[in-house]
Amino acid sequence: YAKMQSWAIREGKAIKWLKDVPPDTKILEIGTGSGYFSRELIRAGFKNINCSDIDNFIVFDDVRALNNFTKADLSFDRLPFADNTFDLGLALQVLEHIENPWHAVRELARVIKKGGRCIVSVPRADALPHRWSYLVHHSPDVYHMPFNNDVNFFIPDLLRRLFAPEQWQLEWTDYSTSFIRITRHKKIR
């Protein structure tokens, strides 16, 4: 489990997206898993990292030493943080595993400061490999993993609705690599 991580983490892309983010940024990573990406954040100089997942699966000592783990099932649970607490939210290959991603995104919107950022990665269900897999194997899981627990499959239109423009401002997308970076903003009337 410790070696499992999304391709964007494995290939170093996710950390590159944070190159302009100050090291004192207050970060919340949901779906931390083994803590692999939090460890990459520590190595990149970030110190204010909060981890959250359905249970504590963290295996890396330097991530455990942060002592900033929160157990939460973001399908239903409210995060135990005040509104507008974090500068940056990370959900890398997480939302497809959450029963109620709408609740999870509302919680991210609540705890991320106005003007803060959120980086989200999900498998792109309408990409050709996923569509072919669905046609042939009746599942969009192109890897046919026996332990795949994806409960949601996202296409760009659904992601646009999930990250409602009333709460989020889309900064950029990279659908070829299934990443979206979004800014939390105040609606101006």
mmCIF file of C-alpha atoms in Angstrom:
data_model
loop_
_atom_site.group_PDB
_atom_site.id
_atom_site.type_symbol
_atom_site.label_atom_id
_atom_site.label_comp_id
_atom_site.label_asym_id
_atom_site.label_seq_id
_atom_site.Cartn_x
_atom_site.Cartn_y
_atom_site.Cartn_z
ATOM 1 C CA TYR A 1 0.000 0.000 0.000
ATOM 2 C CA ALA A 2 2.892 2.363 0.744
ATOM 3 C CA LYS A 3 3.973 2.313 -2.903
ATOM 4 C CA MET A 4 0.506 2.963 -4.317
ATOM 5 C CA GLN A 5 -0.015 6.532 -5.489
ATOM 6 C CA SER A 6 -1.505 8.319 -8.428
ATOM 7 C CA TRP A 7 0.524 8.635 -11.582
ATOM 8 C CA ALA A 8 0.796 12.407 -11.083
ATOM 9 C CA ILE A 9 2.558 11.886 -7.780
ATOM 10 C CA ARG A 10 4.648 9.024 -9.118
ATOM 11 C CA GLU A 11 5.775 11.102 -12.112
ATOM 12 C CA GLY A 12 6.466 14.212 -10.042
ATOM 13 C CA LYS A 13 3.763 16.313 -11.711
ATOM 14 C CA ALA A 14 1.742 17.084 -8.580
ATOM 15 C CA ILE A 15 4.707 18.566 -6.715
ATOM 16 C CA LYS A 16 5.561 20.734 -9.764
ATOM 17 C CA TRP A 17 2.085 22.285 -9.609
ATOM 18 C CA LEU A 18 3.028 23.604 -6.178
ATOM 19 C CA LYS A 19 6.246 25.326 -7.274
ATOM 20 C CA ASP A 20 4.796 28.819 -6.691
ATOM 21 C CA VAL A 21 3.191 27.938 -3.356
ATOM 22 C CA PRO A 22 4.997 29.381 -0.290
ATOM 23 C CA PRO A 23 6.398 26.748 2.136
ATOM 24 C CA ASP A 24 4.383 28.166 5.072
ATOM 25 C CA THR A 25 1.083 27.478 3.261
ATOM 26 C CA LYS A 26 -1.480 25.706 5.427
ATOM 27 C CA ILE A 27 -2.329 22.508 3.513
ATOM 28 C CA LEU A 28 -5.093 19.920 3.911
ATOM 29 C CA GLU A 29 -4.641 16.663 2.033
ATOM 30 C CA ILE A 30 -7.763 14.508 2.004
ATOM 31 C CA GLY A 31 -7.390 10.845 1.148
ATOM 32 C CA THR A 32 -3.834 10.829 2.451
ATOM 33 C CA GLY A 33 -3.548 7.048 2.274
ATOM 34 C CA SER A 34 -0.025 5.889 3.127
ATOM 35 C CA GLY A 35 1.207 9.492 3.333
ATOM 36 C CA TYR A 36 3.320 9.222 0.208
ATOM 37 C CA PHE A 37 2.428 12.667 -1.157
ATOM 38 C CA SER A 38 2.618 14.305 2.278
ATOM 39 C CA ARG A 39 6.160 12.952 2.449
ATOM 40 C CA GLU A 40 6.864 14.591 -0.922
ATOM 41 C CA LEU A 41 5.458 17.856 0.462
ATOM 42 C CA ILE A 42 7.789 17.615 3.473
ATOM 43 C CA ARG A 43 10.754 16.976 1.168
ATOM 44 C CA ALA A 44 9.743 20.060 -0.865
ATOM 45 C CA GLY A 45 9.929 22.201 2.285
ATOM 46 C CA PHE A 46 6.269 22.381 3.309
ATOM 47 C CA LYS A 47 5.751 22.154 7.065
ATOM 48 C CA ASN A 48 2.103 22.963 7.759
ATOM 49 C CA ILE A 49 0.475 19.802 6.382
ATOM 50 C CA ASN A 50 -2.739 18.299 7.719
ATOM 51 C CA CYS A 51 -3.691 14.790 6.629
ATOM 52 C CA SER A 52 -7.146 13.245 6.556
ATOM 53 C CA ASP A 53 -8.528 9.884 5.515
ATOM 54 C CA ILE A 54 -11.150 7.327 6.470
ATOM 55 C CA ASP A 55 -8.537 5.724 8.752
ATOM 56 C CA ASN A 56 -4.870 6.267 9.561
ATOM 57 C CA PHE A 57 -2.951 4.327 6.919
ATOM 58 C CA ILE A 58 0.201 6.496 7.193
ATOM 59 C CA VAL A 59 3.367 4.411 7.036
ATOM 60 C CA PHE A 60 6.065 7.089 6.760
ATOM 61 C CA ASP A 61 7.703 8.223 9.998
ATOM 62 C CA ASP A 62 8.244 11.833 8.873
ATOM 63 C CA VAL A 63 4.545 12.146 8.016
ATOM 64 C CA ARG A 64 3.521 10.516 11.318
ATOM 65 C CA ALA A 65 5.806 12.997 13.102
ATOM 66 C CA LEU A 66 3.653 15.877 11.796
ATOM 67 C CA ASN A 67 1.031 14.631 14.267
ATOM 68 C CA ASN A 68 -1.649 16.297 12.119
ATOM 69 C CA PHE A 69 -3.927 13.403 11.150
ATOM 70 C CA THR A 70 -7.717 13.663 11.199
ATOM 71 C CA LYS A 71 -9.889 10.596 10.748
ATOM 72 C CA ALA A 72 -12.942 11.492 8.644
ATOM 73 C CA ASP A 73 -15.200 9.778 6.149
ATOM 74 C CA LEU A 74 -15.842 12.643 3.773
ATOM 75 C CA SER A 75 -18.904 10.926 2.374
ATOM 76 C CA PHE A 76 -20.692 11.964 5.570
ATOM 77 C CA ASP A 77 -18.417 13.511 8.204
ATOM 78 C CA ARG A 78 -17.835 17.187 8.826
ATOM 79 C CA LEU A 79 -14.143 18.016 9.075
ATOM 80 C CA PRO A 80 -13.259 19.259 12.582
ATOM 81 C CA PHE A 81 -11.799 22.520 11.304
ATOM 82 C CA ALA A 82 -13.191 26.033 11.385
ATOM 83 C CA ASP A 83 -14.395 27.633 8.175
ATOM 84 C CA ASN A 84 -11.642 29.242 6.052
ATOM 85 C CA THR A 85 -8.787 27.394 7.799
ATOM 86 C CA PHE A 86 -6.596 26.198 4.909
ATOM 87 C CA ASP A 87 -4.788 27.937 2.059
ATOM 88 C CA LEU A 88 -4.619 24.796 -0.077
ATOM 89 C CA GLY A 89 -6.672 21.624 -0.339
ATOM 90 C CA LEU A 90 -5.437 18.500 -2.098
ATOM 91 C CA ALA A 91 -7.616 15.625 -3.270
ATOM 92 C CA LEU A 92 -5.420 13.479 -5.504
ATOM 93 C CA GLN A 93 -7.210 10.392 -6.814
ATOM 94 C CA VAL A 94 -9.691 10.515 -3.915
ATOM 95 C CA LEU A 95 -13.134 11.675 -5.033
ATOM 96 C CA GLU A 96 -13.769 8.527 -7.064
ATOM 97 C CA HIS A 97 -13.557 6.520 -3.812
ATOM 98 C CA ILE A 98 -15.973 8.690 -1.816
ATOM 99 C CA GLU A 99 -19.637 7.670 -1.764
ATOM 100 C CA ASN A 100 -20.824 11.261 -1.616
ATOM 101 C CA PRO A 101 -18.286 13.463 -3.429
ATOM 102 C CA TRP A 102 -20.773 16.383 -3.272
ATOM 103 C CA HIS A 103 -20.433 16.436 0.518
ATOM 104 C CA ALA A 104 -16.636 16.133 0.301
ATOM 105 C CA VAL A 105 -16.407 19.084 -2.099
ATOM 106 C CA ARG A 106 -18.709 21.178 0.124
ATOM 107 C CA GLU A 107 -16.427 20.407 3.074
ATOM 108 C CA LEU A 108 -13.365 21.437 1.059
ATOM 109 C CA ALA A 109 -15.142 24.669 0.099
ATOM 110 C CA ARG A 110 -15.952 25.305 3.757
ATOM 111 C CA VAL A 111 -12.443 24.796 5.158
ATOM 112 C CA ILE A 112 -10.452 26.394 2.313
ATOM 113 C CA LYS A 113 -10.008 30.158 2.695
ATOM 114 C CA LYS A 114 -11.557 32.548 0.211
ATOM 115 C CA GLY A 115 -8.910 32.935 -2.466
ATOM 116 C CA GLY A 116 -7.343 29.612 -1.430
ATOM 117 C CA ARG A 117 -6.697 26.822 -3.858
ATOM 118 C CA CYS A 118 -7.692 23.217 -4.315
ATOM 119 C CA ILE A 119 -5.959 20.724 -6.583
ATOM 120 C CA VAL A 120 -8.082 17.761 -7.581
ATOM 121 C CA SER A 121 -7.212 14.674 -9.579
ATOM 122 C CA VAL A 122 -9.685 12.025 -10.704
ATOM 123 C CA PRO A 123 -9.550 9.320 -13.353
ATOM 124 C CA ARG A 124 -11.221 10.618 -16.485
ATOM 125 C CA ALA A 125 -14.011 8.140 -17.154
ATOM 126 C CA ASP A 126 -14.663 9.363 -20.693
ATOM 127 C CA ALA A 127 -11.071 8.884 -21.817
ATOM 128 C CA LEU A 128 -10.747 6.271 -24.544
ATOM 129 C CA PRO A 129 -9.067 3.579 -22.393
ATOM 130 C CA HIS A 130 -11.859 3.825 -19.801
ATOM 131 C CA ARG A 131 -14.586 3.778 -22.445
ATOM 132 C CA TRP A 132 -13.032 0.752 -24.134
ATOM 133 C CA SER A 133 -12.733 -1.026 -20.797
ATOM 134 C CA TYR A 134 -16.392 -0.305 -20.044
ATOM 135 C CA LEU A 135 -17.440 -1.643 -23.448
ATOM 136 C CA VAL A 136 -15.372 -4.837 -23.175
ATOM 137 C CA HIS A 137 -15.292 -5.505 -19.409
ATOM 138 C CA HIS A 138 -18.408 -3.580 -18.206
ATOM 139 C CA SER A 139 -16.196 -1.501 -15.937
ATOM 140 C CA PRO A 140 -14.245 1.712 -16.604
ATOM 141 C CA ASP A 141 -11.370 0.311 -14.530
ATOM 142 C CA VAL A 142 -8.721 -0.092 -17.235
ATOM 143 C CA TYR A 143 -6.418 -1.991 -14.901
ATOM 144 C CA HIS A 144 -9.048 -4.570 -13.834
ATOM 145 C CA MET A 145 -7.773 -4.542 -10.283
ATOM 146 C CA PRO A 146 -9.595 -6.996 -8.023
ATOM 147 C CA PHE A 147 -9.437 -4.491 -5.162
ATOM 148 C CA ASN A 148 -10.651 -1.423 -7.067
ATOM 149 C CA ASN A 149 -13.080 0.441 -4.851
ATOM 150 C CA ASP A 150 -13.974 3.311 -7.178
ATOM 151 C CA VAL A 151 -17.609 4.198 -6.612
ATOM 152 C CA ASN A 152 -17.708 7.305 -8.836
ATOM 153 C CA PHE A 153 -16.588 7.889 -12.371
ATOM 154 C CA PHE A 154 -16.169 11.467 -13.543
ATOM 155 C CA ILE A 155 -16.443 13.180 -16.880
ATOM 156 C CA PRO A 156 -15.568 16.878 -17.364
ATOM 157 C CA ASP A 157 -19.203 18.040 -17.306
ATOM 158 C CA LEU A 158 -19.882 16.320 -13.986
ATOM 159 C CA LEU A 159 -16.737 17.844 -12.484
ATOM 160 C CA ARG A 160 -17.868 21.297 -13.606
ATOM 161 C CA ARG A 161 -21.163 20.731 -11.786
ATOM 162 C CA LEU A 162 -19.456 19.244 -8.720
ATOM 163 C CA PHE A 163 -17.239 22.337 -8.417
ATOM 164 C CA ALA A 164 -20.083 24.818 -8.802
ATOM 165 C CA PRO A 165 -19.089 28.237 -10.151
ATOM 166 C CA GLU A 166 -20.945 29.866 -7.238
ATOM 167 C CA GLN A 167 -18.229 28.528 -4.922
ATOM 168 C CA TRP A 168 -15.233 27.796 -7.130
ATOM 169 C CA GLN A 169 -13.355 29.550 -9.888
ATOM 170 C CA LEU A 170 -11.696 27.190 -12.326
ATOM 171 C CA GLU A 171 -8.082 28.246 -12.913
ATOM 172 C CA TRP A 172 -6.953 25.534 -15.287
ATOM 173 C CA THR A 173 -7.675 22.033 -16.417
ATOM 174 C CA ASP A 174 -5.578 19.340 -17.934
ATOM 175 C CA TYR A 175 -8.030 16.698 -18.975
ATOM 176 C CA SER A 176 -5.416 14.717 -20.826
ATOM 177 C CA THR A 177 -3.864 14.095 -17.431
ATOM 178 C CA SER A 178 -7.152 14.360 -15.517
ATOM 179 C CA PHE A 179 -6.104 17.214 -13.245
ATOM 180 C CA ILE A 180 -8.039 20.326 -12.351
ATOM 181 C CA ARG A 181 -6.885 23.237 -10.234
ATOM 182 C CA ILE A 182 -9.610 25.350 -8.735
ATOM 183 C CA THR A 183 -9.626 28.515 -6.632
ATOM 184 C CA ARG A 184 -12.101 29.147 -3.846
ATOM 185 C CA HIS A 185 -13.602 32.606 -4.296
ATOM 186 C CA LYS A 186 -16.304 34.898 -3.068
ATOM 187 C CA LYS A 187 -19.168 35.543 -5.406
ATOM 188 C CA ILE A 188 -19.437 39.248 -6.161
ATOM 189 C CA ARG A 189 -22.950 40.581 -6.731
#
